[in-house]
Tab-separated table of C-alpha atoms in Angstrom:
chain	number	residue	atom	x	y	z
A	19	ASP	CA	-11.633	-10.329	1.983
A	20	SER	CA	-7.836	-10.207	2.123
A	21	GLY	CA	-7.587	-12.460	5.172
A	22	VAL	CA	-5.664	-9.817	7.125
A	23	THR	CA	-7.452	-8.713	10.292
A	24	GLN	CA	-6.828	-5.422	12.021
A	25	THR	CA	-8.281	-4.258	15.314
A	26	PRO	CA	-9.656	-1.926	16.389
A	27	LYS	CA	-11.259	-0.335	13.326
A	28	HIS	CA	-11.446	3.068	14.958
A	29	LEU	CA	-9.552	4.605	17.827
A	30	ILE	CA	-10.019	8.044	19.341
A	31	THR	CA	-7.591	9.206	21.953
A	32	ALA	CA	-6.012	12.332	23.367
A	33	THR	CA	-2.608	13.842	22.799
A	34	GLY	CA	0.112	12.347	24.931
A	35	GLN	CA	-1.595	8.985	25.206
A	36	ARG	CA	-0.377	5.562	24.086
A	37	VAL	CA	-2.265	3.098	21.885
A	38	THR	CA	-1.702	-0.378	20.493
A	39	LEU	CA	-2.883	-1.497	17.075
A	40	ARG	CA	-3.169	-5.180	16.340
A	41	CYS	CA	-2.780	-7.163	13.136
A	42	SER	CA	-3.351	-10.824	12.335
A	43	PRO	CA	-1.785	-11.778	9.002
A	44	ARG	CA	-3.244	-14.173	6.440
A	45	SER	CA	-2.903	-17.791	7.340
A	46	GLY	CA	0.562	-18.938	6.338
A	47	ASP	CA	2.011	-15.472	5.821
A	48	LEU	CA	5.192	-14.864	7.763
A	49	SER	CA	5.793	-11.234	6.803
A	50	VAL	CA	3.923	-8.327	8.316
A	51	TYR	CA	4.275	-4.741	7.117
A	52	TRP	CA	2.905	-1.601	8.719
A	53	TYR	CA	1.954	1.483	6.715
A	54	GLN	CA	0.637	4.912	7.654
A	55	GLN	CA	-1.770	6.699	5.320
A	56	SER	CA	-2.532	10.358	5.875
A	57	LEU	CA	-4.899	12.540	3.864
A	58	ASP	CA	-2.160	14.492	2.166
A	59	GLN	CA	0.305	11.664	1.775
A	60	GLY	CA	0.286	8.274	0.222
A	61	LEU	CA	1.198	5.029	1.899
A	62	GLN	CA	4.216	5.557	4.109
A	63	PHE	CA	6.121	2.418	4.983
A	64	LEU	CA	6.798	2.114	8.700
A	65	ILE	CA	8.285	-1.293	9.447
A	66	HIS	CA	8.533	-4.891	8.254
A	67	TYR	CA	8.726	-8.050	10.343
A	68	TYR	CA	9.389	-11.567	9.153
A	69	ASN	CA	8.749	-14.531	11.405
A	70	GLY	CA	9.230	-12.486	14.532
A	71	GLU	CA	12.285	-10.532	13.463
A	72	GLU	CA	12.535	-6.970	12.265
A	73	ARG	CA	13.580	-6.866	8.603
A	74	ALA	CA	13.354	-3.242	7.565
A	75	LYS	CA	12.467	0.154	8.929
A	76	GLY	CA	10.982	3.003	6.996
A	77	ASN	CA	9.783	6.387	8.180
A	78	ILE	CA	8.912	5.206	11.663
A	79	LEU	CA	9.141	7.703	14.486
A	80	GLU	CA	11.035	6.862	17.661
A	81	ARG	CA	7.723	7.201	19.542
A	82	PHE	CA	6.438	4.234	17.535
A	83	SER	CA	7.454	0.632	17.975
A	84	ALA	CA	6.265	-2.723	16.759
A	85	GLN	CA	6.744	-6.387	17.335
A	86	GLN	CA	5.683	-9.684	15.848
A	87	PHE	CA	4.796	-12.506	18.201
A	88	PRO	CA	5.413	-16.264	17.880
A	89	ASP	CA	1.857	-16.762	16.616
A	90	LEU	CA	2.775	-14.216	13.892
A	91	HIS	CA	0.330	-11.529	14.901
A	92	SER	CA	1.849	-8.094	15.150
A	93	GLU	CA	1.280	-5.016	17.253
A	94	LEU	CA	2.132	-1.411	16.501
A	95	ASN	CA	2.578	0.748	19.575
A	96	LEU	CA	2.207	4.507	19.264
A	97	SER	CA	3.147	6.636	22.273
A	98	SER	CA	3.195	10.308	23.242
A	99	LEU	CA	0.600	10.812	20.570
A	100	GLU	CA	0.412	14.084	18.687
A	101	LEU	CA	-2.351	15.547	16.543
A	102	GLY	CA	-0.280	14.804	13.463
A	103	ASP	CA	-0.363	11.095	14.211
A	104	SER	CA	-4.013	11.006	13.207
A	105	ALA	CA	-4.098	8.720	10.184
A	106	LEU	CA	-5.101	5.357	8.831
A	107	TYR	CA	-2.708	2.624	9.841
A	108	PHE	CA	-2.591	-0.427	7.607
A	109	CYS	CA	-1.107	-3.789	8.159
A	110	ALA	CA	-0.211	-5.977	5.193
A	111	SER	CA	1.105	-9.494	4.980
A	112	SER	CA	2.867	-11.712	2.508
A	113	PRO	CA	4.273	-15.229	2.621
A	114	SER	CA	7.855	-14.397	1.738
A	115	ILE	CA	10.775	-12.794	3.514
A	116	ASP	CA	11.194	-10.060	0.947
A	117	SER	CA	9.215	-8.183	-1.601
A	118	TYR	CA	10.213	-10.094	-4.708
A	119	ASN	CA	7.461	-12.049	-6.431
A	120	SER	CA	5.152	-11.416	-3.525
A	121	PRO	CA	2.420	-8.766	-3.558
A	122	LEU	CA	1.103	-7.480	-0.271
A	123	HIS	CA	-2.352	-8.228	1.099
A	124	PHE	CA	-3.743	-5.390	3.180
A	125	GLY	CA	-6.137	-5.300	6.087
A	126	ASN	CA	-8.876	-2.687	6.280
A	127	GLY	CA	-6.874	-0.484	8.576
A	128	THR	CA	-7.258	1.229	11.925
A	129	ARG	CA	-8.359	4.835	11.814
A	130	LEU	CA	-6.627	6.716	14.608
A	131	THR	CA	-7.915	10.118	15.647
A	132	VAL	CA	-5.869	12.093	18.157
A	133	THR	CA	-7.749	14.995	19.757
B	24	GLN	CA	12.802	11.154	-2.240
B	25	GLN	CA	9.760	9.753	-3.959
B	26	GLN	CA	10.828	6.518	-5.599
B	27	VAL	CA	7.702	6.255	-7.697
B	28	LYS	CA	6.013	9.322	-9.173
B	29	GLN	CA	2.338	9.005	-9.988
B	30	SER	CA	0.035	11.294	-11.942
B	31	PRO	CA	-2.531	12.687	-12.079
B	32	GLN	CA	-3.499	13.225	-8.451
B	33	SER	CA	-7.172	13.122	-9.403
B	34	LEU	CA	-9.105	12.134	-12.492
B	35	ILE	CA	-12.718	12.525	-13.566
B	36	VAL	CA	-13.950	10.375	-16.437
B	37	GLN	CA	-17.325	9.861	-18.035
B	38	LYS	CA	-18.870	6.419	-17.877
B	39	GLY	CA	-17.644	4.386	-20.821
B	40	GLY	CA	-14.478	6.431	-21.200
B	41	ILE	CA	-10.852	5.414	-20.756
B	42	SER	CA	-9.054	6.220	-17.515
B	43	ILE	CA	-5.279	6.498	-17.717
B	44	ILE	CA	-2.951	6.757	-14.734
B	45	ASN	CA	0.789	7.115	-15.167
B	46	CYS	CA	3.772	6.200	-13.035
B	47	ALA	CA	7.493	6.708	-13.424
B	48	TYR	CA	10.452	5.324	-11.524
B	49	GLU	CA	14.223	5.739	-11.453
B	50	ASN	CA	15.638	2.614	-9.858
B	51	THR	CA	16.327	-0.021	-12.509
B	52	ALA	CA	16.530	-2.673	-9.783
B	53	PHE	CA	12.748	-2.711	-9.518
B	54	ASP	CA	11.404	-5.874	-11.054
B	55	TYR	CA	7.715	-6.104	-10.181
B	56	PHE	CA	5.105	-3.415	-10.699
B	57	PRO	CA	1.696	-3.943	-9.107
B	58	TRP	CA	-1.321	-1.667	-9.100
B	59	TYR	CA	-3.601	-1.439	-6.091
B	60	GLN	CA	-7.206	-0.271	-5.891
B	61	GLN	CA	-8.536	1.244	-2.687
B	62	PHE	CA	-12.161	1.975	-1.873
B	63	PRO	CA	-13.075	4.319	0.998
B	64	GLY	CA	-12.789	2.597	4.351
B	65	LYS	CA	-10.922	-0.369	2.900
B	66	GLY	CA	-7.315	-1.364	2.519
B	67	PRO	CA	-5.592	-1.348	-0.871
B	68	ALA	CA	-6.271	-4.498	-2.870
B	69	LEU	CA	-4.038	-5.909	-5.576
B	70	LEU	CA	-5.582	-5.195	-8.969
B	71	ILE	CA	-3.045	-6.214	-11.595
B	72	ALA	CA	0.731	-6.488	-11.835
B	73	ILE	CA	3.443	-6.704	-14.467
B	74	ARG	CA	7.093	-7.650	-14.758
B	75	PRO	CA	9.535	-5.589	-16.848
B	76	ASP	CA	10.083	-8.335	-19.417
B	77	VAL	CA	6.528	-7.787	-20.665
B	78	SER	CA	5.311	-4.619	-22.382
B	79	GLU	CA	1.626	-5.083	-21.717
B	80	LYS	CA	-0.673	-7.098	-19.498
B	81	LYS	CA	-4.428	-7.153	-19.752
B	82	GLU	CA	-6.998	-8.447	-17.300
B	83	GLY	CA	-10.553	-7.707	-18.296
B	84	ARG	CA	-10.977	-3.951	-18.628
B	85	PHE	CA	-7.659	-3.243	-16.908
B	86	THR	CA	-4.401	-3.021	-18.850
B	87	ILE	CA	-0.881	-2.183	-17.723
B	88	SER	CA	1.449	-0.741	-20.332
B	89	PHE	CA	5.137	-0.905	-19.474
B	90	ASN	CA	7.981	1.029	-21.108
B	91	LYS	CA	11.224	-0.256	-19.676
B	92	SER	CA	13.515	2.143	-21.544
B	93	ALA	CA	11.517	5.159	-20.378
B	94	LYS	CA	11.046	3.684	-16.892
B	95	GLN	CA	7.353	4.376	-17.060
B	96	PHE	CA	4.231	2.311	-16.682
B	97	SER	CA	0.567	3.119	-16.829
B	98	LEU	CA	-2.826	1.708	-15.952
B	99	HIS	CA	-5.604	1.918	-18.520
B	100	ILE	CA	-9.187	1.280	-17.482
B	101	MET	CA	-11.340	0.706	-20.528
B	102	ASP	CA	-15.101	1.326	-20.506
B	103	SER	CA	-14.794	2.989	-17.086
B	104	GLN	CA	-17.730	2.390	-14.765
B	105	PRO	CA	-18.969	4.278	-11.678
B	106	GLY	CA	-17.970	1.231	-9.630
B	107	ASP	CA	-14.357	1.878	-10.660
B	108	SER	CA	-14.402	5.098	-8.632
B	109	ALA	CA	-11.612	4.556	-6.136
B	110	THR	CA	-8.041	5.534	-5.375
B	111	TYR	CA	-5.398	3.755	-7.420
B	112	PHE	CA	-1.806	3.274	-6.327
B	113	CYS	CA	1.036	2.119	-8.478
B	114	ALA	CA	3.971	0.439	-6.801
B	115	ALA	CA	7.458	-0.735	-7.599
B	116	ILE	CA	9.119	-3.593	-5.842
B	117	GLY	CA	12.796	-3.954	-5.224
B	118	ASN	CA	14.171	-4.662	-1.774
B	119	GLN	CA	11.103	-2.839	-0.463
B	120	PHE	CA	7.709	-1.809	-1.686
B	121	TYR	CA	7.533	1.744	-2.977
B	122	PHE	CA	4.090	3.176	-3.576
B	123	GLY	CA	3.055	6.099	-5.709
B	124	THR	CA	1.076	8.886	-4.087
B	125	GLY	CA	-2.255	7.686	-5.447
B	126	THR	CA	-4.836	8.834	-7.993
B	127	SER	CA	-8.414	9.492	-7.002
B	128	LEU	CA	-10.614	8.352	-9.888
B	129	THR	CA	-14.224	9.464	-10.201
B	130	VAL	CA	-16.340	7.973	-12.961
B	131	ILE	CA	-19.407	10.066	-13.691
B	132	PRO	CA	-22.572	8.197	-14.748
């Protein structure tokens, strides 16, 4: 068990809808990363937060947004959903502000299916 | 562009055999190279990692070989077992994490 909790585990919704994915990092970890994993692609980095502030953005669509709250949990909001947004969404956490000397610990993901 | 190139995409190995997965990178600023193992329905889990000042690191049946001059590193799984069947991702860490595209390993009993 990595200590990173993601909810819900599964989500089925229709095109055009909006969903929120939630992540609770490991105790003591201040960094939260979001990744998207599709069948034909590897792990695509979306966004990184550290202690409530956005640190880096990757291939995140404008329809997607995220935030990290004072209690350090994070939410990823996906809106105007399209079929191509169907994927596994992973949250990972680490204790440090950057990647150096600090491997990521992943949750078990949220499987999003857009119909 | 893909910062870390991983091959092969899939691999089938007989039980007891050696599984070898290769990765290559371009950015010499990377200074930490972890490997992750992912089982179906689970998130990637850190398996083993190496720094570029070391040419080899071994943990049990898992070994990372690192060639700094060639900018390549590889994962060797000795005495592969059916329980090793999973997807393996290499990664390179600089100012961000960069993952390879993954290798699906199947170990046949």
